[in-house]
Each structure stands twice: as C-alpha cells, then as structure tokens.
C-alpha cells in the first residue's frame, strides 16, 4: 500500500446551494445548506485514502464541535490522525456558494490552521516514512516550507498544490518535485496566460508540472520530455468544490504505485470526474473500485497539446466540467 503524508488544512465547509450566485450587494434565496468536512489538506487525504493509499494527516483542528466532527470524518476513512493537533479556539471554515451549473465561490477562514507554523515532534519521522508528501497553501508558508524541506531531506516526493494562489519562495519551489496548479494559478505564478508557456516557465523552478485545464483536461510537462495532454471526461457537474483535491490525491496514489504518468493522469481524471457528479467535498470522493471502473472507459493514448490561446479561466477544476458550462469555477 502506498504511504502518503499530508501536511495541510482541515476545514468545515458551510455550503449554500443557489440557482445563481449573488452579485455584490444582491440577496438571493438558496435551495439547500449543508455542513461538510473539507479543507484542501483533509480533502487530499481522503481522496488518497479512498484511492487505496495509507495516509497520515498533519495539521490542526479547534476545540469546537467542528473539530470533533472533522477528526471523526478522517478517522472513518482510515486516516491516521495522531498528528492532527487540537488547539484552543475555532476550527477552520470555508464558506461556499454553489450554483446550479456546479460552479462555486469560496471564502476560507483559517481558524486552527493558522496555528500550524512548522513541524512538531514526530512529524519529520512521519514524512520520512511516506512515499509522497502532499502540500497546499492553506497553512502558513513557514509550515509548508518546513514540510517540503523535510521531504527533500528524506528523498520523499513532494507534490505541491499552489492554492490559494500566492507568490512562492524560491526555496519552496526548489524543494518541490511535482507542482499541480490549475491554469489560473499557473498564470498567477508566471504572468503567462497560455498554459503551455506557463508550464515551460514553471519548469525553470520545478522538474515536473501538471496544469489542470477544466474541460480541456490536464497538461503535463517535465524537463527533458515532450509535454502531453490527457482529455477530460464529459460529465454533468453538480458540485466542483473538491475536484482538484480528488485529482491530486488519486494522482499521488497512482504515482506511488509506480504507474506511468499518462496512466496516472487518466486514472486521477476519472476520480475527479466522479467527484463533480456528487455534492459536497469529501462526501463526493470515489472509492478505488469506482475509479477503476470509470478509468477503464478512458483508455487511449495521450495527445500533444492543442490548447486554445487566450486568457486563463480563473478557478477551473481539473478534468470534468459541466457540458453546458465548460468554464465552471471550483
């Protein structure tokens, strides 16, 4: 079984479902409200666990009711939560609006996540025992960098999702093995709106890049190799909130099992396609058996990039998108 460590956020998602998202100053009537365990770190941990990985979660929750629920949800998926600290105060929350096309907008309040400023006793050993370390940017950068440097010291693959988008210190990029931005994040990091050009620029800082392109699939680029794209399944999206995290968690498991990158990308895209057809973040993530079944329908060789020119589309999720609105946000 592939061992994966996740250093990242754990949030309670407060999700409002509306026919159409309100504009600034506008009030609309929603049709449903749910509280769903989330956070980019916890989401990737759950996605990896359901994909067949042996996962340890490093982070923090608060002393509130949300903290109890968040820990319980991770434990229910077989995730080791010994390194998920409980700190005084509120847990992290994400306030999410989801429209009828599956698009969303999100406000994150860090809560307990802001207290994770570095590694604590035992974390270095947990990272050293893993095959991959998954990182995102919902924790303070000091913690993200500490995790990346620990992984590099122990020869552990570091997979960084640069979200929310922000400037990255050179030492973090130097300790990153695989960078997985969406096209908006790639543009923010490079100043280049063409994904192919952005990928080429990012290879100056990291050895491998996967840029997720919404309805256009994913673009993979690596030093010394020709880039390739893997197309996205065409599905009707219900909620795209956790598609990117599902993709990363599944991809980490596939790579940890030694699958070639094209196969790993197709398998992870199948997992993301399943997730957007269900509401919620962690609730939407598929099991390994479900992903295996869906991936079997996506067999076929990757293609050379044929990306449309023009500006990036902020927030598009990897892989699947609703057919009627291929540029839906996530």
PDB file of C-alpha atoms in Angstrom:
ATOM      1  CA  UNK A   1       0.000   0.000   0.000  1.00  0.00           C
ATOM      2  CA  UNK A   2       1.278   3.461  -0.925  1.00  0.00           C
ATOM      3  CA  UNK A   3       2.205   5.563   2.129  1.00  0.00           C
ATOM      4  CA  UNK A   4       1.225   9.230   1.838  1.00  0.00           C
ATOM      5  CA  UNK A   5       1.658  12.076   4.306  1.00  0.00           C
ATOM      6  CA  UNK A   6      -0.493  15.196   4.028  1.00  0.00           C
ATOM      7  CA  UNK A   7       0.507  18.470   5.672  1.00  0.00           C
ATOM      8  CA  UNK A   8      -2.448  20.775   5.215  1.00  0.00           C
ATOM      9  CA  UNK A   9      -5.702  22.371   6.252  1.00  0.00           C
ATOM     10  CA  UNK A  10      -8.780  20.838   7.805  1.00  0.00           C
ATOM     11  CA  UNK A  11     -11.954  22.934   7.479  1.00  0.00           C
ATOM     12  CA  UNK A  12     -15.675  22.566   7.914  1.00  0.00           C
ATOM     13  CA  UNK A  13     -17.322  23.573   4.635  1.00  0.00           C
ATOM     14  CA  UNK A  14     -20.508  25.604   5.067  1.00  0.00           C
ATOM     15  CA  UNK A  15     -22.161  25.160   1.683  1.00  0.00           C
ATOM     16  CA  UNK A  16     -25.117  27.127   0.303  1.00  0.00           C
ATOM     17  CA  UNK A  17     -26.703  25.871  -2.919  1.00  0.00           C
ATOM     18  CA  UNK A  18     -28.311  28.561  -5.074  1.00  0.00           C
ATOM     19  CA  UNK A  19     -29.746  28.749  -8.617  1.00  0.00           C
ATOM     20  CA  UNK A  20     -27.369  31.615  -9.363  1.00  0.00           C
ATOM     21  CA  UNK A  21     -24.635  33.140  -7.190  1.00  0.00           C
ATOM     22  CA  UNK A  22     -25.436  36.641  -5.872  1.00  0.00           C
ATOM     23  CA  UNK A  23     -23.668  39.676  -7.265  1.00  0.00           C
ATOM     24  CA  UNK A  24     -22.131  42.240  -4.924  1.00  0.00           C
ATOM     25  CA  UNK A  25     -24.908  43.771  -2.825  1.00  0.00           C
ATOM     26  CA  UNK A  26     -27.519  41.272  -4.029  1.00  0.00           C
ATOM     27  CA  UNK A  27     -29.562  38.877  -1.885  1.00  0.00           C
ATOM     28  CA  UNK A  28     -30.773  35.593  -3.345  1.00  0.00           C
ATOM     29  CA  UNK A  29     -32.779  32.676  -1.973  1.00  0.00           C
ATOM     30  CA  UNK A  30     -30.924  29.403  -1.703  1.00  0.00           C
ATOM     31  CA  UNK A  31     -32.378  25.946  -2.077  1.00  0.00           C
ATOM     32  CA  UNK A  32     -30.215  23.962   0.389  1.00  0.00           C
ATOM     33  CA  UNK A  33     -27.493  24.247   3.039  1.00  0.00           C
ATOM     34  CA  UNK A  34     -25.010  21.625   4.223  1.00  0.00           C
ATOM     35  CA  UNK A  35     -22.052  21.385   6.571  1.00  0.00           C
ATOM     36  CA  UNK A  36     -19.451  19.075   5.025  1.00  0.00           C
ATOM     37  CA  UNK A  37     -15.913  18.192   6.179  1.00  0.00           C
ATOM     38  CA  UNK A  38     -13.358  19.811   3.878  1.00  0.00           C
ATOM     39  CA  UNK A  39     -10.127  21.795   3.697  1.00  0.00           C
ATOM     40  CA  UNK A  40      -7.650  21.230   0.882  1.00  0.00           C
ATOM     41  CA  UNK A  41      -5.339  19.151   3.040  1.00  0.00           C
ATOM     42  CA  UNK A  42      -8.038  16.942   4.505  1.00  0.00           C
ATOM     43  CA  UNK A  43      -9.695  16.624   1.103  1.00  0.00           C
ATOM     44  CA  UNK A  44      -6.498  15.344  -0.472  1.00  0.00           C
ATOM     45  CA  UNK A  45      -6.004  12.967   2.448  1.00  0.00           C
ATOM     46  CA  UNK A  46      -9.479  11.489   1.997  1.00  0.00           C
ATOM     47  CA  UNK A  47      -9.059  11.240  -1.778  1.00  0.00           C
ATOM     48  CA  UNK A  48      -5.762   9.407  -1.347  1.00  0.00           C
ATOM     49  CA  UNK A  49      -7.184   7.066   1.310  1.00  0.00           C
ATOM     50  CA  UNK A  50     -10.205   6.146  -0.793  1.00  0.00           C
ATOM     51  CA  UNK A  51      -7.886   5.617  -3.757  1.00  0.00           C
ATOM     52  CA  UNK A  52      -6.026   2.952  -1.789  1.00  0.00           C
ATOM     53  CA  UNK A  53      -3.307   4.917  -0.002  1.00  0.00           C
ATOM     54  CA  UNK A  54      -2.166   4.579   3.612  1.00  0.00           C
ATOM     55  CA  UNK A  55      -2.472   8.179   4.783  1.00  0.00           C
ATOM     56  CA  UNK A  56      -1.313  10.247   7.743  1.00  0.00           C
ATOM     57  CA  UNK A  57      -2.761  13.744   8.263  1.00  0.00           C
ATOM     58  CA  UNK A  58      -0.625  16.501   9.805  1.00  0.00           C
ATOM     59  CA  UNK A  59      -2.447  19.697  10.820  1.00  0.00           C
ATOM     60  CA  UNK A  60      -4.790  21.119  13.439  1.00  0.00           C
ATOM     61  CA  UNK A  61      -8.445  21.467  14.404  1.00  0.00           C
ATOM     62  CA  UNK A  62     -10.054  23.623  17.084  1.00  0.00           C
ATOM     63  CA  UNK A  63     -11.749  22.781  20.356  1.00  0.00           C
ATOM     64  CA  UNK A  64     -15.210  23.448  18.896  1.00  0.00           C
ATOM     65  CA  UNK A  65     -17.803  20.942  17.690  1.00  0.00           C
ATOM     66  CA  UNK A  66     -16.450  21.219  14.154  1.00  0.00           C
ATOM     67  CA  UNK A  67     -13.072  19.958  15.346  1.00  0.00           C
ATOM     68  CA  UNK A  68     -14.638  16.792  16.738  1.00  0.00           C
ATOM     69  CA  UNK A  69     -16.527  16.165  13.511  1.00  0.00           C
ATOM     70  CA  UNK A  70     -13.514  16.839  11.310  1.00  0.00           C
ATOM     71  CA  UNK A  71     -11.311  14.394  13.189  1.00  0.00           C
ATOM     72  CA  UNK A  72     -14.056  11.772  13.203  1.00  0.00           C
ATOM     73  CA  UNK A  73     -14.547  12.077   9.442  1.00  0.00           C
ATOM     74  CA  UNK A  74     -10.854  11.478   8.745  1.00  0.00           C
ATOM     75  CA  UNK A  75     -10.710   8.540  11.133  1.00  0.00           C
ATOM     76  CA  UNK A  76     -13.744   6.989   9.436  1.00  0.00           C
ATOM     77  CA  UNK A  77     -11.728   6.855   6.194  1.00  0.00           C
ATOM     78  CA  UNK A  78      -8.868   5.045   7.902  1.00  0.00           C
ATOM     79  CA  UNK A  79      -6.581   8.088   8.046  1.00  0.00           C
ATOM     80  CA  UNK A  80      -4.018   8.312  10.854  1.00  0.00           C
ATOM     81  CA  UNK A  81      -4.884  11.467  12.831  1.00  0.00           C
ATOM     82  CA  UNK A  82      -2.254  11.187  15.580  1.00  0.00           C
ATOM     83  CA  UNK A  83      -0.536  14.275  14.119  1.00  0.00           C
ATOM     84  CA  UNK A  84      -3.778  16.257  13.802  1.00  0.00           C
ATOM     85  CA  UNK A  85      -3.443  18.549  16.818  1.00  0.00           C
ATOM     86  CA  UNK A  86      -6.303  20.106  18.753  1.00  0.00           C
ATOM     87  CA  UNK A  87      -5.639  23.773  19.536  1.00  0.00           C
ATOM     88  CA  UNK A  88      -7.705  26.205  21.576  1.00  0.00           C
ATOM     89  CA  UNK A  89     -10.321  28.107  19.591  1.00  0.00           C
ATOM     90  CA  UNK A  90     -12.281  27.642  16.385  1.00  0.00           C
ATOM     91  CA  UNK A  91     -11.588  25.163  13.613  1.00  0.00           C
ATOM     92  CA  UNK A  92     -11.068  26.388  10.085  1.00  0.00           C
ATOM     93  CA  UNK A  93     -14.168  27.025   7.994  1.00  0.00           C
ATOM     94  CA  UNK A  94     -14.873  27.522   4.293  1.00  0.00           C
ATOM     95  CA  UNK A  95     -17.998  29.407   3.247  1.00  0.00           C
ATOM     96  CA  UNK A  96     -19.013  28.115  -0.174  1.00  0.00           C
ATOM     97  CA  UNK A  97     -21.708  29.123  -2.638  1.00  0.00           C
ATOM     98  CA  UNK A  98     -22.533  26.532  -5.316  1.00  0.00           C
ATOM     99  CA  UNK A  99     -24.736  27.435  -8.284  1.00  0.00           C
ATOM    100  CA  UNK A 100     -26.888  25.191 -10.454  1.00  0.00           C
ATOM    101  CA  UNK A 101     -24.113  24.834 -13.048  1.00  0.00           C
ATOM    102  CA  UNK A 102     -21.771  23.355 -10.432  1.00  0.00           C
ATOM    103  CA  UNK A 103     -19.599  26.469 -10.161  1.00  0.00           C
ATOM    104  CA  UNK A 104     -18.599  27.841  -6.793  1.00  0.00           C
ATOM    105  CA  UNK A 105     -17.068  30.715  -4.876  1.00  0.00           C
ATOM    106  CA  UNK A 106     -15.270  30.209  -1.573  1.00  0.00           C
ATOM    107  CA  UNK A 107     -14.215  32.258   1.464  1.00  0.00           C
ATOM    108  CA  UNK A 108     -11.770  30.460   3.773  1.00  0.00           C
ATOM    109  CA  UNK A 109     -11.316  31.443   7.435  1.00  0.00           C
ATOM    110  CA  UNK A 110      -8.164  29.632   8.661  1.00  0.00           C
ATOM    111  CA  UNK A 111      -9.050  29.204  12.360  1.00  0.00           C
ATOM    112  CA  UNK A 112      -6.873  26.460  13.849  1.00  0.00           C
ATOM    113  CA  UNK A 113      -4.969  26.061  10.583  1.00  0.00           C
ATOM    114  CA  UNK A 114      -3.236  29.402  11.185  1.00  0.00           C
ATOM    115  CA  UNK A 115      -1.622  27.897  14.300  1.00  0.00           C
ATOM    116  CA  UNK A 116       0.325  25.348  12.237  1.00  0.00           C
ATOM    117  CA  UNK A 117       3.520  27.325  11.670  1.00  0.00           C
ATOM    118  CA  UNK A 118       6.016  24.452  11.478  1.00  0.00           C
ATOM    119  CA  UNK A 119       6.588  20.789  12.182  1.00  0.00           C
ATOM    120  CA  UNK A 120       6.180  19.314  15.656  1.00  0.00           C
ATOM    121  CA  UNK A 121       7.695  16.295  17.366  1.00  0.00           C
ATOM    122  CA  UNK A 122       7.218  13.162  15.296  1.00  0.00           C
ATOM    123  CA  UNK A 123       6.248  14.961  12.073  1.00  0.00           C
ATOM    124  CA  UNK A 124       9.673  14.572  10.484  1.00  0.00           C
ATOM    125  CA  UNK A 125       9.525  10.808  11.043  1.00  0.00           C
ATOM    126  CA  UNK A 126       6.012  10.630   9.626  1.00  0.00           C
ATOM    127  CA  UNK A 127       7.118  12.412   6.472  1.00  0.00           C
ATOM    128  CA  UNK A 128      10.235  10.245   6.187  1.00  0.00           C
ATOM    129  CA  UNK A 129       8.081   7.097   6.282  1.00  0.00           C
ATOM    130  CA  UNK A 130       5.904   8.235   3.373  1.00  0.00           C
ATOM    131  CA  UNK A 131       6.394   7.836  -0.343  1.00  0.00           C
ATOM    132  CA  UNK A 132       4.850  11.236  -1.059  1.00  0.00           C
ATOM    133  CA  UNK A 133       4.085  14.412   0.882  1.00  0.00           C
ATOM    134  CA  UNK A 134       1.063  16.423  -0.276  1.00  0.00           C
ATOM    135  CA  UNK A 135       1.169  20.176   0.386  1.00  0.00           C
ATOM    136  CA  UNK A 136      -1.170  23.097  -0.310  1.00  0.00           C
ATOM    137  CA  UNK A 137      -1.198  26.770   0.716  1.00  0.00           C
ATOM    138  CA  UNK A 138      -3.996  26.948   3.303  1.00  0.00           C
ATOM    139  CA  UNK A 139      -1.415  26.688   6.102  1.00  0.00           C
ATOM    140  CA  UNK A 140       1.206  29.357   6.871  1.00  0.00           C
ATOM    141  CA  UNK A 141       4.076  29.223   4.376  1.00  0.00           C
ATOM    142  CA  UNK A 142       6.539  28.528   7.188  1.00  0.00           C
ATOM    143  CA  UNK A 143       4.870  25.159   7.793  1.00  0.00           C
ATOM    144  CA  UNK A 144       4.624  24.327   4.095  1.00  0.00           C
ATOM    145  CA  UNK A 145       8.315  25.069   3.609  1.00  0.00           C
ATOM    146  CA  UNK A 146       9.307  23.062   6.681  1.00  0.00           C
ATOM    147  CA  UNK A 147       7.401  20.068   5.344  1.00  0.00           C
ATOM    148  CA  UNK A 148       8.901  20.370   1.864  1.00  0.00           C
ATOM    149  CA  UNK A 149      12.442  20.616   3.253  1.00  0.00           C
ATOM    150  CA  UNK A 150      11.867  17.565   5.459  1.00  0.00           C
ATOM    151  CA  UNK A 151      10.592  15.595   2.487  1.00  0.00           C
ATOM    152  CA  UNK A 152      13.564  16.629   0.372  1.00  0.00           C
ATOM    153  CA  UNK A 153      15.980  15.617   3.136  1.00  0.00           C
ATOM    154  CA  UNK A 154      14.449  12.128   3.249  1.00  0.00           C
ATOM    155  CA  UNK A 155      14.036  11.624  -0.505  1.00  0.00           C
ATOM    156  CA  UNK A 156      10.227  11.787  -0.318  1.00  0.00           C
ATOM    157  CA  UNK A 157       8.330  13.047  -3.383  1.00  0.00           C
ATOM    158  CA  UNK A 158       6.782  16.463  -2.699  1.00  0.00           C
ATOM    159  CA  UNK A 159       3.530  17.310  -4.507  1.00  0.00           C
ATOM    160  CA  UNK A 160       2.503  20.960  -4.108  1.00  0.00           C
ATOM    161  CA  UNK A 161      -0.892  22.409  -4.989  1.00  0.00           C
ATOM    162  CA  UNK A 162      -0.261  26.201  -5.094  1.00  0.00           C
ATOM    163  CA  UNK A 163      -3.716  27.209  -3.879  1.00  0.00           C
ATOM    164  CA  UNK A 164      -4.822  29.722  -2.842  1.00  0.00           C
ATOM    165  CA  UNK A 165      -2.510  31.319  -5.422  1.00  0.00           C
ATOM    166  CA  UNK A 166       0.281  33.449  -3.961  1.00  0.00           C
ATOM    167  CA  UNK A 167       3.971  34.143  -4.624  1.00  0.00           C
ATOM    168  CA  UNK A 168       6.127  31.167  -3.682  1.00  0.00           C
ATOM    169  CA  UNK A 169       9.571  31.467  -2.093  1.00  0.00           C
ATOM    170  CA  UNK A 170      12.382  30.063  -4.260  1.00  0.00           C
ATOM    171  CA  UNK A 171      13.387  27.602  -1.541  1.00  0.00           C
ATOM    172  CA  UNK A 172       9.894  26.054  -1.578  1.00  0.00           C
ATOM    173  CA  UNK A 173       9.934  25.632  -5.352  1.00  0.00           C
ATOM    174  CA  UNK A 174      13.432  24.156  -5.124  1.00  0.00           C
ATOM    175  CA  UNK A 175      12.095  21.506  -2.714  1.00  0.00           C
ATOM    176  CA  UNK A 176       9.059  20.669  -4.883  1.00  0.00           C
ATOM    177  CA  UNK A 177       9.097  17.621  -7.152  1.00  0.00           C
ATOM    178  CA  UNK A 178       5.664  17.977  -8.759  1.00  0.00           C
ATOM    179  CA  UNK A 179       3.666  21.215  -8.957  1.00  0.00           C
ATOM    180  CA  UNK A 180      -0.088  20.903  -9.661  1.00  0.00           C
ATOM    181  CA  UNK A 181      -1.697  24.304 -10.317  1.00  0.00           C
ATOM    182  CA  UNK A 182      -4.876  24.978 -12.229  1.00  0.00           C
ATOM    183  CA  UNK A 183      -4.494  27.326 -15.196  1.00  0.00           C
ATOM    184  CA  UNK A 184      -5.404  30.377 -13.099  1.00  0.00           C
ATOM    185  CA  UNK A 185      -2.764  29.527 -10.511  1.00  0.00           C
ATOM    186  CA  UNK A 186      -0.187  28.815 -13.229  1.00  0.00           C
ATOM    187  CA  UNK A 187      -0.895  32.245 -14.723  1.00  0.00           C
ATOM    188  CA  UNK A 188      -0.588  33.893 -11.307  1.00  0.00           C
ATOM    189  CA  UNK A 189       2.795  32.247 -10.724  1.00  0.00           C
ATOM    190  CA  UNK A 190       4.258  33.036 -14.152  1.00  0.00           C
ATOM    191  CA  UNK A 191       2.358  36.026 -15.527  1.00  0.00           C
ATOM    192  CA  UNK A 192       1.641  33.921 -18.636  1.00  0.00           C
ATOM    193  CA  UNK A 193      -1.961  33.184 -19.609  1.00  0.00           C
ATOM    194  CA  UNK A 194      -1.125  30.483 -22.157  1.00  0.00           C
ATOM    195  CA  UNK A 195      -0.913  27.183 -20.211  1.00  0.00           C
ATOM    196  CA  UNK A 196       1.775  25.718 -22.445  1.00  0.00           C
ATOM    197  CA  UNK A 197       4.001  28.752 -21.973  1.00  0.00           C
ATOM    198  CA  UNK A 198       3.257  28.813 -18.258  1.00  0.00           C
ATOM    199  CA  UNK A 199       4.243  25.146 -17.926  1.00  0.00           C
ATOM    200  CA  UNK A 200       7.510  25.781 -19.756  1.00  0.00           C
ATOM    201  CA  UNK A 201       8.271  28.706 -17.457  1.00  0.00           C
ATOM    202  CA  UNK A 202       7.479  26.688 -14.319  1.00  0.00           C
ATOM    203  CA  UNK A 203       9.980  24.033 -15.373  1.00  0.00           C
ATOM    204  CA  UNK A 204      12.678  26.578 -14.583  1.00  0.00           C
ATOM    205  CA  UNK A 205      11.713  26.116 -10.926  1.00  0.00           C
ATOM    206  CA  UNK A 206      10.391  22.545 -10.604  1.00  0.00           C
ATOM    207  CA  UNK A 207      11.134  19.313 -12.509  1.00  0.00           C
ATOM    208  CA  UNK A 208       7.514  18.346 -13.251  1.00  0.00           C
ATOM    209  CA  UNK A 209       4.247  20.255 -13.677  1.00  0.00           C
ATOM    210  CA  UNK A 210       0.637  19.207 -14.146  1.00  0.00           C
ATOM    211  CA  UNK A 211      -1.655  22.103 -15.084  1.00  0.00           C
ATOM    212  CA  UNK A 212      -5.362  21.333 -14.813  1.00  0.00           C
ATOM    213  CA  UNK A 213      -7.417  22.841 -17.640  1.00  0.00           C
ATOM    214  CA  UNK A 214     -11.086  22.305 -16.892  1.00  0.00           C
ATOM    215  CA  UNK A 215     -12.913  20.950 -19.914  1.00  0.00           C
ATOM    216  CA  UNK A 216      -9.616  20.698 -21.837  1.00  0.00           C
ATOM    217  CA  UNK A 217      -8.231  18.091 -19.420  1.00  0.00           C
ATOM    218  CA  UNK A 218      -4.727  18.300 -17.970  1.00  0.00           C
ATOM    219  CA  UNK A 219      -1.340  19.311 -19.351  1.00  0.00           C
ATOM    220  CA  UNK A 220       1.796  17.512 -18.145  1.00  0.00           C
ATOM    221  CA  UNK A 221       5.282  18.881 -18.680  1.00  0.00           C
ATOM    222  CA  UNK A 222       8.656  17.675 -17.418  1.00  0.00           C
ATOM    223  CA  UNK A 223      12.246  18.646 -18.017  1.00  0.00           C
ATOM    224  CA  UNK A 224      13.691  16.800 -20.986  1.00  0.00           C
ATOM    225  CA  UNK A 225      10.345  15.368 -22.139  1.00  0.00           C
ATOM    226  CA  UNK A 226       7.710  16.355 -24.647  1.00  0.00           C
ATOM    227  CA  UNK A 227       4.553  17.742 -22.988  1.00  0.00           C
ATOM    228  CA  UNK A 228       1.315  15.813 -23.234  1.00  0.00           C
ATOM    229  CA  UNK A 229      -2.353  16.362 -22.537  1.00  0.00           C
ATOM    230  CA  UNK A 230      -4.936  13.955 -21.201  1.00  0.00           C
ATOM    231  CA  UNK A 231      -8.523  14.814 -22.150  1.00  0.00           C
ATOM    232  CA  UNK A 232     -11.270  15.283 -19.595  1.00  0.00           C
ATOM    233  CA  UNK A 233     -14.405  13.158 -19.373  1.00  0.00           C
ATOM    234  CA  UNK A 234     -17.606  14.953 -20.377  1.00  0.00           C
ATOM    235  CA  UNK A 235     -19.926  14.846 -17.377  1.00  0.00           C
ATOM    236  CA  UNK A 236     -22.701  16.934 -15.865  1.00  0.00           C
ATOM    237  CA  UNK A 237     -21.266  18.639 -12.780  1.00  0.00           C
ATOM    238  CA  UNK A 238     -23.308  19.025  -9.615  1.00  0.00           C
ATOM    239  CA  UNK A 239     -20.588  20.488  -7.362  1.00  0.00           C
ATOM    240  CA  UNK A 240     -16.961  21.070  -8.397  1.00  0.00           C
ATOM    241  CA  UNK A 241     -15.717  22.044  -4.926  1.00  0.00           C
ATOM    242  CA  UNK A 242     -13.301  19.160  -4.371  1.00  0.00           C
ATOM    243  CA  UNK A 243     -12.476  18.072  -7.913  1.00  0.00           C
ATOM    244  CA  UNK A 244      -8.921  19.424  -7.764  1.00  0.00           C
ATOM    245  CA  UNK A 245      -8.181  17.784  -4.421  1.00  0.00           C
ATOM    246  CA  UNK A 246      -9.672  14.497  -5.610  1.00  0.00           C
ATOM    247  CA  UNK A 247      -7.393  14.641  -8.650  1.00  0.00           C
ATOM    248  CA  UNK A 248      -4.256  15.268  -6.580  1.00  0.00           C
ATOM    249  CA  UNK A 249      -4.994  12.574  -4.000  1.00  0.00           C
ATOM    250  CA  UNK A 250      -5.688   9.962  -6.659  1.00  0.00           C
ATOM    251  CA  UNK A 251      -2.653  11.032  -8.698  1.00  0.00           C
ATOM    252  CA  UNK A 252      -0.360  10.657  -5.685  1.00  0.00           C
ATOM    253  CA  UNK A 253      -1.567   7.100  -5.122  1.00  0.00           C
ATOM    254  CA  UNK A 254      -1.189   6.172  -8.786  1.00  0.00           C
ATOM    255  CA  UNK A 255       2.362   7.546  -8.937  1.00  0.00           C
ATOM    256  CA  UNK A 256       3.235   5.880  -5.644  1.00  0.00           C
ATOM    257  CA  UNK A 257       2.194   2.564  -7.167  1.00  0.00           C
ATOM    258  CA  UNK A 258       4.649   3.135  -9.991  1.00  0.00           C
ATOM    259  CA  UNK A 259       2.137   3.782 -12.769  1.00  0.00           C
ATOM    260  CA  UNK A 260       3.452   5.685 -15.791  1.00  0.00           C
ATOM    261  CA  UNK A 261       2.442   9.340 -15.763  1.00  0.00           C
ATOM    262  CA  UNK A 262      -0.062   9.102 -18.674  1.00  0.00           C
ATOM    263  CA  UNK A 263      -1.901   6.243 -16.962  1.00  0.00           C
ATOM    264  CA  UNK A 264      -1.757   8.010 -13.599  1.00  0.00           C
ATOM    265  CA  UNK A 265      -3.236  11.182 -15.122  1.00  0.00           C
ATOM    266  CA  UNK A 266      -6.110   9.287 -16.755  1.00  0.00           C
ATOM    267  CA  UNK A 267      -6.872   7.466 -13.506  1.00  0.00           C
ATOM    268  CA  UNK A 268      -6.839  10.682 -11.462  1.00  0.00           C
ATOM    269  CA  UNK A 269      -9.032  12.411 -14.062  1.00  0.00           C
ATOM    270  CA  UNK A 270     -11.553   9.599 -13.739  1.00  0.00           C
ATOM    271  CA  UNK A 271     -11.656  10.105  -9.971  1.00  0.00           C
ATOM    272  CA  UNK A 272     -12.234  13.846 -10.413  1.00  0.00           C
ATOM    273  CA  UNK A 273     -14.974  13.166 -12.945  1.00  0.00           C
ATOM    274  CA  UNK A 274     -16.831  11.064 -10.410  1.00  0.00           C
ATOM    275  CA  UNK A 275     -16.434  13.664  -7.654  1.00  0.00           C
ATOM    276  CA  UNK A 276     -18.078  16.532  -9.546  1.00  0.00           C
ATOM    277  CA  UNK A 277     -21.212  14.482 -10.138  1.00  0.00           C
ATOM    278  CA  UNK A 278     -21.924  14.417  -6.389  1.00  0.00           C
ATOM    279  CA  UNK A 279     -22.490  17.242  -3.881  1.00  0.00           C
ATOM    280  CA  UNK A 280     -20.012  18.178  -1.186  1.00  0.00           C
ATOM    281  CA  UNK A 281     -16.256  17.915  -0.778  1.00  0.00           C
ATOM    282  CA  UNK A 282     -15.197  14.689   0.936  1.00  0.00           C
ATOM    283  CA  UNK A 283     -18.679  13.217   0.507  1.00  0.00           C
ATOM    284  CA  UNK A 284     -18.189  13.338  -3.265  1.00  0.00           C
ATOM    285  CA  UNK A 285     -14.904  11.438  -3.447  1.00  0.00           C
ATOM    286  CA  UNK A 286     -14.960   8.000  -5.087  1.00  0.00           C
ATOM    287  CA  UNK A 287     -13.597   4.698  -3.848  1.00  0.00           C
ATOM    288  CA  UNK A 288     -10.780   2.918  -5.650  1.00  0.00           C
ATOM    289  CA  UNK A 289     -13.206   0.438  -7.185  1.00  0.00           C
ATOM    290  CA  UNK A 290     -15.346   3.258  -8.565  1.00  0.00           C
ATOM    291  CA  UNK A 291     -12.312   4.988 -10.046  1.00  0.00           C
ATOM    292  CA  UNK A 292     -11.028   1.760 -11.594  1.00  0.00           C
ATOM    293  CA  UNK A 293     -14.374   1.247 -13.311  1.00  0.00           C
ATOM    294  CA  UNK A 294     -14.550   4.819 -14.596  1.00  0.00           C
ATOM    295  CA  UNK A 295     -10.921   4.839 -15.747  1.00  0.00           C
ATOM    296  CA  UNK A 296     -11.468   1.747 -17.869  1.00  0.00           C
ATOM    297  CA  UNK A 297     -13.688   3.840 -20.124  1.00  0.00           C
ATOM    298  CA  UNK A 298     -10.963   6.452 -20.629  1.00  0.00           C
ATOM    299  CA  UNK A 299      -8.305   4.200 -22.130  1.00  0.00           C
ATOM    300  CA  UNK A 300      -6.417   5.753 -25.012  1.00  0.00           C
ATOM    301  CA  UNK A 301      -3.101   7.452 -25.703  1.00  0.00           C
ATOM    302  CA  UNK A 302      -2.386  10.998 -24.527  1.00  0.00           C
ATOM    303  CA  UNK A 303      -2.110  13.674 -27.178  1.00  0.00           C
ATOM    304  CA  UNK A 304       0.219  16.530 -27.994  1.00  0.00           C
ATOM    305  CA  UNK A 305      -1.048  19.791 -26.503  1.00  0.00           C
ATOM    306  CA  UNK A 306      -3.615  21.641 -28.610  1.00  0.00           C
ATOM    307  CA  UNK A 307      -4.531  24.353 -26.162  1.00  0.00           C
ATOM    308  CA  UNK A 308      -6.734  27.311 -27.068  1.00  0.00           C
ATOM    309  CA  UNK A 309      -4.994  30.703 -26.952  1.00  0.00           C
ATOM    310  CA  UNK A 310      -6.243  33.499 -24.747  1.00  0.00           C
ATOM    311  CA  UNK A 311      -6.512  34.314 -21.061  1.00  0.00           C
ATOM    312  CA  UNK A 312      -6.707  31.783 -18.289  1.00  0.00           C
ATOM    313  CA  UNK A 313     -10.074  30.954 -16.780  1.00  0.00           C
ATOM    314  CA  UNK A 314      -9.832  31.555 -13.018  1.00  0.00           C
ATOM    315  CA  UNK A 315     -10.523  28.624 -10.793  1.00  0.00           C
ATOM    316  CA  UNK A 316     -11.334  25.926 -13.301  1.00  0.00           C
ATOM    317  CA  UNK A 317     -11.122  22.477 -11.852  1.00  0.00           C
ATOM    318  CA  UNK A 318      -9.115  19.630 -13.327  1.00  0.00           C
ATOM    319  CA  UNK A 319     -10.736  17.287 -15.742  1.00  0.00           C
ATOM    320  CA  UNK A 320     -14.500  17.146 -15.810  1.00  0.00           C
ATOM    321  CA  UNK A 321     -16.770  20.132 -16.271  1.00  0.00           C
ATOM    322  CA  UNK A 322     -20.490  20.516 -16.898  1.00  0.00           C
ATOM    323  CA  UNK A 323     -21.207  20.217 -20.603  1.00  0.00           C
ATOM    324  CA  UNK A 324     -23.252  23.402 -20.684  1.00  0.00           C
ATOM    325  CA  UNK A 325     -20.629  25.472 -18.881  1.00  0.00           C
ATOM    326  CA  UNK A 326     -17.135  24.142 -19.584  1.00  0.00           C
ATOM    327  CA  UNK A 327     -15.571  27.094 -17.761  1.00  0.00           C
ATOM    328  CA  UNK A 328     -17.261  26.488 -14.409  1.00  0.00           C
ATOM    329  CA  UNK A 329     -15.232  27.507 -11.392  1.00  0.00           C
ATOM    330  CA  UNK A 330     -14.035  25.455  -8.476  1.00  0.00           C
TER     331      UNK A 330
END
